[in-house]
PDB file of C-alpha atoms in Angstrom:
ATOM      1  CA  GLN L   9     102.121 172.167 -14.387  1.00  0.00           C
ATOM      2  CA  VAL L  10     101.694 169.764 -17.276  1.00  0.00           C
ATOM      3  CA  GLN L  11     103.526 170.792 -20.436  1.00  0.00           C
ATOM      4  CA  LEU L  12     103.633 169.124 -23.830  1.00  0.00           C
ATOM      5  CA  GLN L  13     105.985 169.785 -26.725  1.00  0.00           C
ATOM      6  CA  GLU L  14     105.737 168.413 -30.248  1.00  0.00           C
ATOM      7  CA  SER L  15     108.808 167.669 -32.320  1.00  0.00           C
ATOM      8  CA  GLY L  16     109.499 166.221 -35.736  1.00  0.00           C
ATOM      9  CA  PRO L  17     110.098 167.076 -39.392  1.00  0.00           C
ATOM     10  CA  GLY L  18     108.207 170.056 -40.728  1.00  0.00           C
ATOM     11  CA  LEU L  19     108.237 168.794 -44.309  1.00  0.00           C
ATOM     12  CA  VAL L  20     107.203 165.364 -45.531  1.00  0.00           C
ATOM     13  CA  LYS L  21     107.006 164.129 -49.111  1.00  0.00           C
ATOM     14  CA  PRO L  22     103.760 162.743 -50.525  1.00  0.00           C
ATOM     15  CA  SER L  23     103.282 158.990 -49.972  1.00  0.00           C
ATOM     16  CA  GLU L  24     105.819 158.997 -47.133  1.00  0.00           C
ATOM     17  CA  THR L  25     105.251 158.729 -43.385  1.00  0.00           C
ATOM     18  CA  LEU L  26     104.692 161.656 -41.048  1.00  0.00           C
ATOM     19  CA  SER L  27     106.244 161.120 -37.618  1.00  0.00           C
ATOM     20  CA  LEU L  28     105.861 163.350 -34.593  1.00  0.00           C
ATOM     21  CA  THR L  29     106.813 162.964 -30.954  1.00  0.00           C
ATOM     22  CA  CYS L  30     105.303 164.666 -27.941  1.00  0.00           C
ATOM     23  CA  THR L  31     107.491 165.129 -24.878  1.00  0.00           C
ATOM     24  CA  VAL L  32     105.616 165.465 -21.608  1.00  0.00           C
ATOM     25  CA  SER L  33     106.772 167.266 -18.490  1.00  0.00           C
ATOM     26  CA  GLY L  34     104.948 167.760 -15.218  1.00  0.00           C
ATOM     27  CA  ASP L  35     103.285 164.345 -15.429  1.00  0.00           C
ATOM     28  CA  SER L  36     104.511 160.784 -15.801  1.00  0.00           C
ATOM     29  CA  ILE L  37     102.930 158.957 -18.723  1.00  0.00           C
ATOM     30  CA  SER L  38     103.563 155.548 -17.124  1.00  0.00           C
ATOM     31  CA  SER L  39     101.754 156.415 -13.916  1.00  0.00           C
ATOM     32  CA  SER L  40      99.184 158.856 -15.184  1.00  0.00           C
ATOM     33  CA  PRO L  41      95.544 157.772 -15.400  1.00  0.00           C
ATOM     34  CA  TYR L  42      95.057 159.915 -18.505  1.00  0.00           C
ATOM     35  CA  TYR L  43      95.048 159.082 -22.168  1.00  0.00           C
ATOM     36  CA  TRP L  44      97.388 161.095 -24.392  1.00  0.00           C
ATOM     37  CA  GLY L  45      96.055 162.528 -27.620  1.00  0.00           C
ATOM     38  CA  TRP L  46      96.716 164.055 -31.001  1.00  0.00           C
ATOM     39  CA  ILE L  47      94.597 166.665 -32.770  1.00  0.00           C
ATOM     40  CA  ARG L  48      95.317 168.368 -36.069  1.00  0.00           C
ATOM     41  CA  GLN L  49      94.207 171.553 -37.787  1.00  0.00           C
ATOM     42  CA  PRO L  50      94.688 172.166 -41.521  1.00  0.00           C
ATOM     43  CA  PRO L  51      95.551 175.780 -42.371  1.00  0.00           C
ATOM     44  CA  GLY L  52      92.473 177.966 -42.063  1.00  0.00           C
ATOM     45  CA  GLU L  53      90.294 175.052 -41.011  1.00  0.00           C
ATOM     46  CA  GLY L  54      88.880 173.502 -37.861  1.00  0.00           C
ATOM     47  CA  LEU L  55      90.089 170.893 -35.397  1.00  0.00           C
ATOM     48  CA  GLU L  56      90.184 167.173 -36.133  1.00  0.00           C
ATOM     49  CA  TRP L  57      90.794 164.565 -33.438  1.00  0.00           C
ATOM     50  CA  ILE L  58      93.290 161.923 -34.546  1.00  0.00           C
ATOM     51  CA  GLY L  59      93.203 159.638 -31.544  1.00  0.00           C
ATOM     52  CA  TYR L  60      94.585 158.961 -28.105  1.00  0.00           C
ATOM     53  CA  ILE L  61      96.564 156.310 -26.298  1.00  0.00           C
ATOM     54  CA  TYR L  62      96.937 155.026 -22.756  1.00  0.00           C
ATOM     55  CA  TYR L  63     100.393 154.037 -21.545  1.00  0.00           C
ATOM     56  CA  ARG L  64      99.352 150.371 -21.409  1.00  0.00           C
ATOM     57  CA  GLY L  65      98.651 150.486 -25.121  1.00  0.00           C
ATOM     58  CA  ASN L  66      94.879 150.983 -25.219  1.00  0.00           C
ATOM     59  CA  VAL L  67      94.230 153.137 -28.281  1.00  0.00           C
ATOM     60  CA  TYR L  68      91.306 154.971 -29.816  1.00  0.00           C
ATOM     61  CA  TYR L  69      91.577 156.234 -33.387  1.00  0.00           C
ATOM     62  CA  ASN L  70      89.417 158.455 -35.528  1.00  0.00           C
ATOM     63  CA  PRO L  71      87.819 156.023 -37.993  1.00  0.00           C
ATOM     64  CA  SER L  72      88.574 158.393 -40.847  1.00  0.00           C
ATOM     65  CA  LEU L  73      92.317 157.964 -40.215  1.00  0.00           C
ATOM     66  CA  ARG L  74      92.487 154.538 -38.573  1.00  0.00           C
ATOM     67  CA  SER L  75      93.945 152.744 -41.585  1.00  0.00           C
ATOM     68  CA  ARG L  76      96.941 155.109 -41.721  1.00  0.00           C
ATOM     69  CA  VAL L  77      97.617 156.081 -38.099  1.00  0.00           C
ATOM     70  CA  THR L  78      99.690 154.481 -35.375  1.00  0.00           C
ATOM     71  CA  LEU L  79     100.075 155.901 -31.878  1.00  0.00           C
ATOM     72  CA  SER L  80     102.708 154.645 -29.477  1.00  0.00           C
ATOM     73  CA  VAL L  81     104.168 155.412 -26.061  1.00  0.00           C
ATOM     74  CA  ASP L  82     107.787 155.435 -24.871  1.00  0.00           C
ATOM     75  CA  SER L  83     107.426 155.567 -21.102  1.00  0.00           C
ATOM     76  CA  SER L  84     111.184 155.563 -20.538  1.00  0.00           C
ATOM     77  CA  LYS L  85     111.410 158.933 -22.296  1.00  0.00           C
ATOM     78  CA  ASN L  86     108.020 160.185 -21.116  1.00  0.00           C
ATOM     79  CA  GLN L  87     107.011 160.604 -24.736  1.00  0.00           C
ATOM     80  CA  PHE L  88     104.245 159.479 -27.037  1.00  0.00           C
ATOM     81  CA  SER L  89     104.294 159.460 -30.802  1.00  0.00           C
ATOM     82  CA  LEU L  90     102.207 159.718 -33.936  1.00  0.00           C
ATOM     83  CA  ARG L  91     102.879 158.036 -37.257  1.00  0.00           C
ATOM     84  CA  LEU L  92     100.695 158.756 -40.273  1.00  0.00           C
ATOM     85  CA  ASN L  93     101.572 156.898 -43.433  1.00  0.00           C
ATOM     86  CA  SER L  94     100.826 157.454 -47.118  1.00  0.00           C
ATOM     87  CA  VAL L  95     100.436 161.187 -46.595  1.00  0.00           C
ATOM     88  CA  THR L  96      99.025 163.580 -49.162  1.00  0.00           C
ATOM     89  CA  ALA L  97      98.705 167.352 -49.313  1.00  0.00           C
ATOM     90  CA  ALA L  98      95.433 166.982 -47.399  1.00  0.00           C
ATOM     91  CA  ASP L  99      97.476 165.941 -44.354  1.00  0.00           C
ATOM     92  CA  THR L 100      99.197 169.331 -44.225  1.00  0.00           C
ATOM     93  CA  ALA L 101      98.227 170.728 -40.839  1.00  0.00           C
ATOM     94  CA  VAL L 102      99.320 171.935 -37.464  1.00  0.00           C
ATOM     95  CA  TYR L 103      99.519 168.852 -35.272  1.00  0.00           C
ATOM     96  CA  TYR L 104      98.862 169.259 -31.558  1.00  0.00           C
ATOM     97  CA  CYS L 105      99.500 166.797 -28.777  1.00  0.00           C
ATOM     98  CA  ALA L 106      97.186 167.190 -25.826  1.00  0.00           C
ATOM     99  CA  ARG L 107      96.104 165.651 -22.538  1.00  0.00           C
ATOM    100  CA  PRO L 108      92.428 165.278 -21.745  1.00  0.00           C
ATOM    101  CA  GLY L 109      90.992 166.779 -18.595  1.00  0.00           C
ATOM    102  CA  ARG L 110      89.193 163.563 -17.727  1.00  0.00           C
ATOM    103  CA  VAL L 111      90.571 160.079 -17.184  1.00  0.00           C
ATOM    104  CA  GLY L 112      89.567 157.058 -19.169  1.00  0.00           C
ATOM    105  CA  PRO L 113      88.319 156.428 -22.687  1.00  0.00           C
ATOM    106  CA  GLY L 114      85.637 158.774 -23.888  1.00  0.00           C
ATOM    107  CA  ALA L 115      87.480 161.731 -22.408  1.00  0.00           C
ATOM    108  CA  GLU L 116      86.043 164.462 -24.543  1.00  0.00           C
ATOM    109  CA  TYR L 117      87.870 167.631 -23.574  1.00  0.00           C
ATOM    110  CA  PHE L 118      91.531 168.597 -23.622  1.00  0.00           C
ATOM    111  CA  GLN L 119      92.940 170.702 -20.819  1.00  0.00           C
ATOM    112  CA  HIS L 120      96.615 170.737 -21.746  1.00  0.00           C
ATOM    113  CA  TRP L 121      97.940 171.377 -25.244  1.00  0.00           C
ATOM    114  CA  GLY L 122     101.301 171.546 -26.904  1.00  0.00           C
ATOM    115  CA  GLN L 123     102.128 174.624 -28.937  1.00  0.00           C
ATOM    116  CA  GLY L 124     101.590 172.722 -32.186  1.00  0.00           C
ATOM    117  CA  ALA L 125     103.858 171.638 -35.013  1.00  0.00           C
ATOM    118  CA  LEU L 126     103.202 172.598 -38.619  1.00  0.00           C
ATOM    119  CA  VAL L 127     103.782 169.701 -40.982  1.00  0.00           C
ATOM    120  CA  THR L 128     103.672 170.400 -44.697  1.00  0.00           C
ATOM    121  CA  VAL L 129     103.292 167.597 -47.208  1.00  0.00           C
ATOM    122  CA  SER L 130     105.011 168.598 -50.421  1.00  0.00           C
ATOM    123  CA  SER L 131     107.540 167.261 -52.860  1.00  0.00           C
TER     124      SER L 131
ATOM    125  CA  GLN A   5      82.605 168.724 -42.785  1.00  0.00           C
ATOM    126  CA  SER A   6      82.321 168.955 -39.009  1.00  0.00           C
ATOM    127  CA  VAL A   7      79.941 166.810 -37.003  1.00  0.00           C
ATOM    128  CA  LEU A   8      78.887 169.728 -34.812  1.00  0.00           C
ATOM    129  CA  THR A   9      77.416 172.836 -36.429  1.00  0.00           C
ATOM    130  CA  GLN A  10      78.487 176.336 -35.431  1.00  0.00           C
ATOM    131  CA  PRO A  11      77.816 179.695 -37.101  1.00  0.00           C
ATOM    132  CA  PRO A  12      80.851 180.777 -39.152  1.00  0.00           C
ATOM    133  CA  SER A  13      81.011 184.173 -37.523  1.00  0.00           C
ATOM    134  CA  VAL A  14      79.497 186.425 -34.874  1.00  0.00           C
ATOM    135  CA  SER A  15      80.229 189.994 -33.935  1.00  0.00           C
ATOM    136  CA  ALA A  16      79.332 192.539 -31.309  1.00  0.00           C
ATOM    137  CA  ALA A  17      80.563 195.800 -29.885  1.00  0.00           C
ATOM    138  CA  PRO A  18      82.889 196.110 -26.886  1.00  0.00           C
ATOM    139  CA  GLY A  19      81.047 195.708 -23.637  1.00  0.00           C
ATOM    140  CA  GLN A  20      78.174 193.841 -25.261  1.00  0.00           C
ATOM    141  CA  LYS A  21      77.372 190.141 -25.037  1.00  0.00           C
ATOM    142  CA  VAL A  22      77.370 187.412 -27.622  1.00  0.00           C
ATOM    143  CA  ALA A  23      76.145 183.839 -27.849  1.00  0.00           C
ATOM    144  CA  ILE A  24      77.696 181.127 -29.998  1.00  0.00           C
ATOM    145  CA  SER A  25      75.620 178.060 -30.735  1.00  0.00           C
ATOM    146  CA  CYS A  26      76.721 174.479 -31.302  1.00  0.00           C
ATOM    147  CA  SER A  27      74.262 171.972 -32.705  1.00  0.00           C
ATOM    148  CA  GLY A  28      74.651 168.209 -32.735  1.00  0.00           C
ATOM    149  CA  SER A  29      72.667 165.022 -32.354  1.00  0.00           C
ATOM    150  CA  SER A  30      71.617 162.429 -29.805  1.00  0.00           C
ATOM    151  CA  SER A  31      74.830 160.458 -30.309  1.00  0.00           C
ATOM    152  CA  ASP A  32      77.069 163.393 -29.408  1.00  0.00           C
ATOM    153  CA  ILE A  33      75.800 166.487 -27.585  1.00  0.00           C
ATOM    154  CA  GLY A  34      72.546 164.779 -26.633  1.00  0.00           C
ATOM    155  CA  ASN A  35      74.323 162.241 -24.456  1.00  0.00           C
ATOM    156  CA  ASN A  36      77.734 163.706 -23.646  1.00  0.00           C
ATOM    157  CA  PRO A  37      79.136 166.829 -22.017  1.00  0.00           C
ATOM    158  CA  VAL A  38      80.221 169.749 -24.170  1.00  0.00           C
ATOM    159  CA  SER A  39      83.427 171.732 -23.990  1.00  0.00           C
ATOM    160  CA  TRP A  40      84.430 175.041 -25.529  1.00  0.00           C
ATOM    161  CA  TYR A  41      87.812 176.367 -26.671  1.00  0.00           C
ATOM    162  CA  GLN A  42      89.181 179.770 -27.580  1.00  0.00           C
ATOM    163  CA  GLN A  43      91.881 179.918 -30.236  1.00  0.00           C
ATOM    164  CA  VAL A  44      93.747 183.078 -31.029  1.00  0.00           C
ATOM    165  CA  PRO A  45      95.266 182.691 -34.524  1.00  0.00           C
ATOM    166  CA  GLY A  46      98.725 181.158 -34.390  1.00  0.00           C
ATOM    167  CA  THR A  47      98.263 179.672 -30.942  1.00  0.00           C
ATOM    168  CA  ALA A  48      96.928 176.427 -29.492  1.00  0.00           C
ATOM    169  CA  PRO A  49      93.284 176.162 -28.423  1.00  0.00           C
ATOM    170  CA  LYS A  50      92.595 177.104 -24.825  1.00  0.00           C
ATOM    171  CA  LEU A  51      89.937 175.330 -22.786  1.00  0.00           C
ATOM    172  CA  LEU A  52      87.186 177.738 -21.711  1.00  0.00           C
ATOM    173  CA  ILE A  53      84.329 175.474 -20.627  1.00  0.00           C
ATOM    174  CA  TYR A  54      84.017 171.768 -19.840  1.00  0.00           C
ATOM    175  CA  ASP A  55      81.171 169.596 -18.614  1.00  0.00           C
ATOM    176  CA  ASN A  56      78.729 172.000 -20.322  1.00  0.00           C
ATOM    177  CA  THR A  57      79.032 174.756 -17.728  1.00  0.00           C
ATOM    178  CA  GLU A  58      82.294 174.441 -15.786  1.00  0.00           C
ATOM    179  CA  ARG A  59      85.163 176.898 -16.116  1.00  0.00           C
ATOM    180  CA  PRO A  60      88.788 175.871 -15.515  1.00  0.00           C
ATOM    181  CA  SER A  61      90.637 177.969 -12.986  1.00  0.00           C
ATOM    182  CA  GLY A  62      91.724 181.282 -14.436  1.00  0.00           C
ATOM    183  CA  ILE A  63      88.838 181.598 -16.899  1.00  0.00           C
ATOM    184  CA  PRO A  64      86.782 184.691 -16.063  1.00  0.00           C
ATOM    185  CA  ASP A  65      83.079 184.354 -15.335  1.00  0.00           C
ATOM    186  CA  ARG A  66      82.359 186.491 -18.412  1.00  0.00           C
ATOM    187  CA  PHE A  67      82.458 183.142 -20.188  1.00  0.00           C
ATOM    188  CA  SER A  68      79.583 180.739 -19.572  1.00  0.00           C
ATOM    189  CA  GLY A  69      78.229 177.561 -21.091  1.00  0.00           C
ATOM    190  CA  SER A  70      74.853 175.936 -21.304  1.00  0.00           C
ATOM    191  CA  LYS A  71      73.321 172.886 -22.928  1.00  0.00           C
ATOM    192  CA  SER A  72      69.806 171.859 -23.848  1.00  0.00           C
ATOM    193  CA  GLY A  73      68.997 168.661 -25.679  1.00  0.00           C
ATOM    194  CA  THR A  74      71.282 168.358 -28.686  1.00  0.00           C
ATOM    195  CA  SER A  75      72.511 171.960 -28.639  1.00  0.00           C
ATOM    196  CA  ALA A  76      74.945 173.962 -26.553  1.00  0.00           C
ATOM    197  CA  THR A  77      75.728 177.636 -26.243  1.00  0.00           C
ATOM    198  CA  LEU A  78      78.777 179.630 -25.239  1.00  0.00           C
ATOM    199  CA  GLY A  79      78.008 183.040 -23.813  1.00  0.00           C
ATOM    200  CA  ILE A  80      80.468 185.877 -23.521  1.00  0.00           C
ATOM    201  CA  THR A  81      79.577 189.091 -21.712  1.00  0.00           C
ATOM    202  CA  GLY A  82      81.440 192.371 -21.376  1.00  0.00           C
ATOM    203  CA  LEU A  83      83.193 191.824 -24.692  1.00  0.00           C
ATOM    204  CA  GLN A  84      86.782 192.947 -24.936  1.00  0.00           C
ATOM    205  CA  THR A  85      88.996 193.339 -27.985  1.00  0.00           C
ATOM    206  CA  GLY A  86      91.130 190.564 -26.545  1.00  0.00           C
ATOM    207  CA  ASP A  87      88.198 188.189 -26.957  1.00  0.00           C
ATOM    208  CA  GLU A  88      88.573 188.277 -30.726  1.00  0.00           C
ATOM    209  CA  ALA A  89      89.359 184.686 -31.616  1.00  0.00           C
ATOM    210  CA  ASP A  90      87.974 181.501 -33.073  1.00  0.00           C
ATOM    211  CA  TYR A  91      85.757 179.474 -30.778  1.00  0.00           C
ATOM    212  CA  TYR A  92      85.201 175.722 -31.031  1.00  0.00           C
ATOM    213  CA  CYS A  93      82.795 173.354 -29.317  1.00  0.00           C
ATOM    214  CA  GLY A  94      83.613 169.707 -28.763  1.00  0.00           C
ATOM    215  CA  THR A  95      82.187 166.525 -27.328  1.00  0.00           C
ATOM    216  CA  TRP A  96      82.300 162.734 -27.592  1.00  0.00           C
ATOM    217  CA  ASP A  97      80.345 160.843 -30.214  1.00  0.00           C
ATOM    218  CA  SER A  98      79.137 157.671 -28.530  1.00  0.00           C
ATOM    219  CA  SER A  99      78.146 155.909 -31.738  1.00  0.00           C
ATOM    220  CA  LEU A 100      81.506 156.425 -33.454  1.00  0.00           C
ATOM    221  CA  SER A 101      83.706 156.492 -30.316  1.00  0.00           C
ATOM    222  CA  VAL A 102      85.424 159.665 -31.440  1.00  0.00           C
ATOM    223  CA  VAL A 103      85.997 163.158 -30.143  1.00  0.00           C
ATOM    224  CA  VAL A 104      84.175 165.591 -32.427  1.00  0.00           C
ATOM    225  CA  PHE A 105      84.486 169.333 -32.840  1.00  0.00           C
ATOM    226  CA  GLY A 106      82.435 172.072 -34.384  1.00  0.00           C
ATOM    227  CA  GLY A 107      83.699 173.904 -37.438  1.00  0.00           C
ATOM    228  CA  GLY A 108      84.547 176.967 -35.385  1.00  0.00           C
ATOM    229  CA  THR A 109      83.110 180.455 -35.053  1.00  0.00           C
ATOM    230  CA  LYS A 110      85.136 183.584 -35.704  1.00  0.00           C
ATOM    231  CA  MET A 111      84.201 186.189 -33.135  1.00  0.00           C
ATOM    232  CA  THR A 112      84.837 189.820 -34.011  1.00  0.00           C
ATOM    233  CA  VAL A 113      84.622 192.687 -31.560  1.00  0.00           C
ATOM    234  CA  LEU A 114      83.520 195.662 -33.609  1.00  0.00           C
TER     235      LEU A 114
END
């Protein structure tokens, strides 16, 4: 059973960098054929795909966030991470890590989700 | 503003059926499979339907999906109070190379 768990600071100051890590169990990132993704949801709003990454470094980003987002993988810890810089209050959201249900780029549905991590941007 | 268009809310009585629509374009729904998620407030989305019509194991057949052209529909029959949740559609946008979601539909069981 694949399980994902987000971790990281719940409060980030404006203009600083948001950093979250997703720890995976039940699958090995370095041998899995799947991409590993991030999705966020502002309070009371809908879902927004941030991007996903393959363990070899292939990355797809949402164009609306591409200039501020970096995804990375740490295979030795079976983790992948999200960094979002120059944050504003508009980046306040629940951030989910997730694994698609289909291999390869263009995987459009997510079968496994973390429980989500609320990150608030405030001074 | 979401790429895919869903009604903000739908409602029906227990035991009845409801349909939730999801409208897109040729670059997304028109050329890619659609998925549907159920999200109970305070919890992560749960995959209900993928590949337009397929249900993951454990999802009851009260939930069904269909697609025609640039629109998709989630159907729920035999409504239960436990079905009250927000429902989202999603797909791939081939022109932008992004995963896109609908704005969500709040389903109320009266």
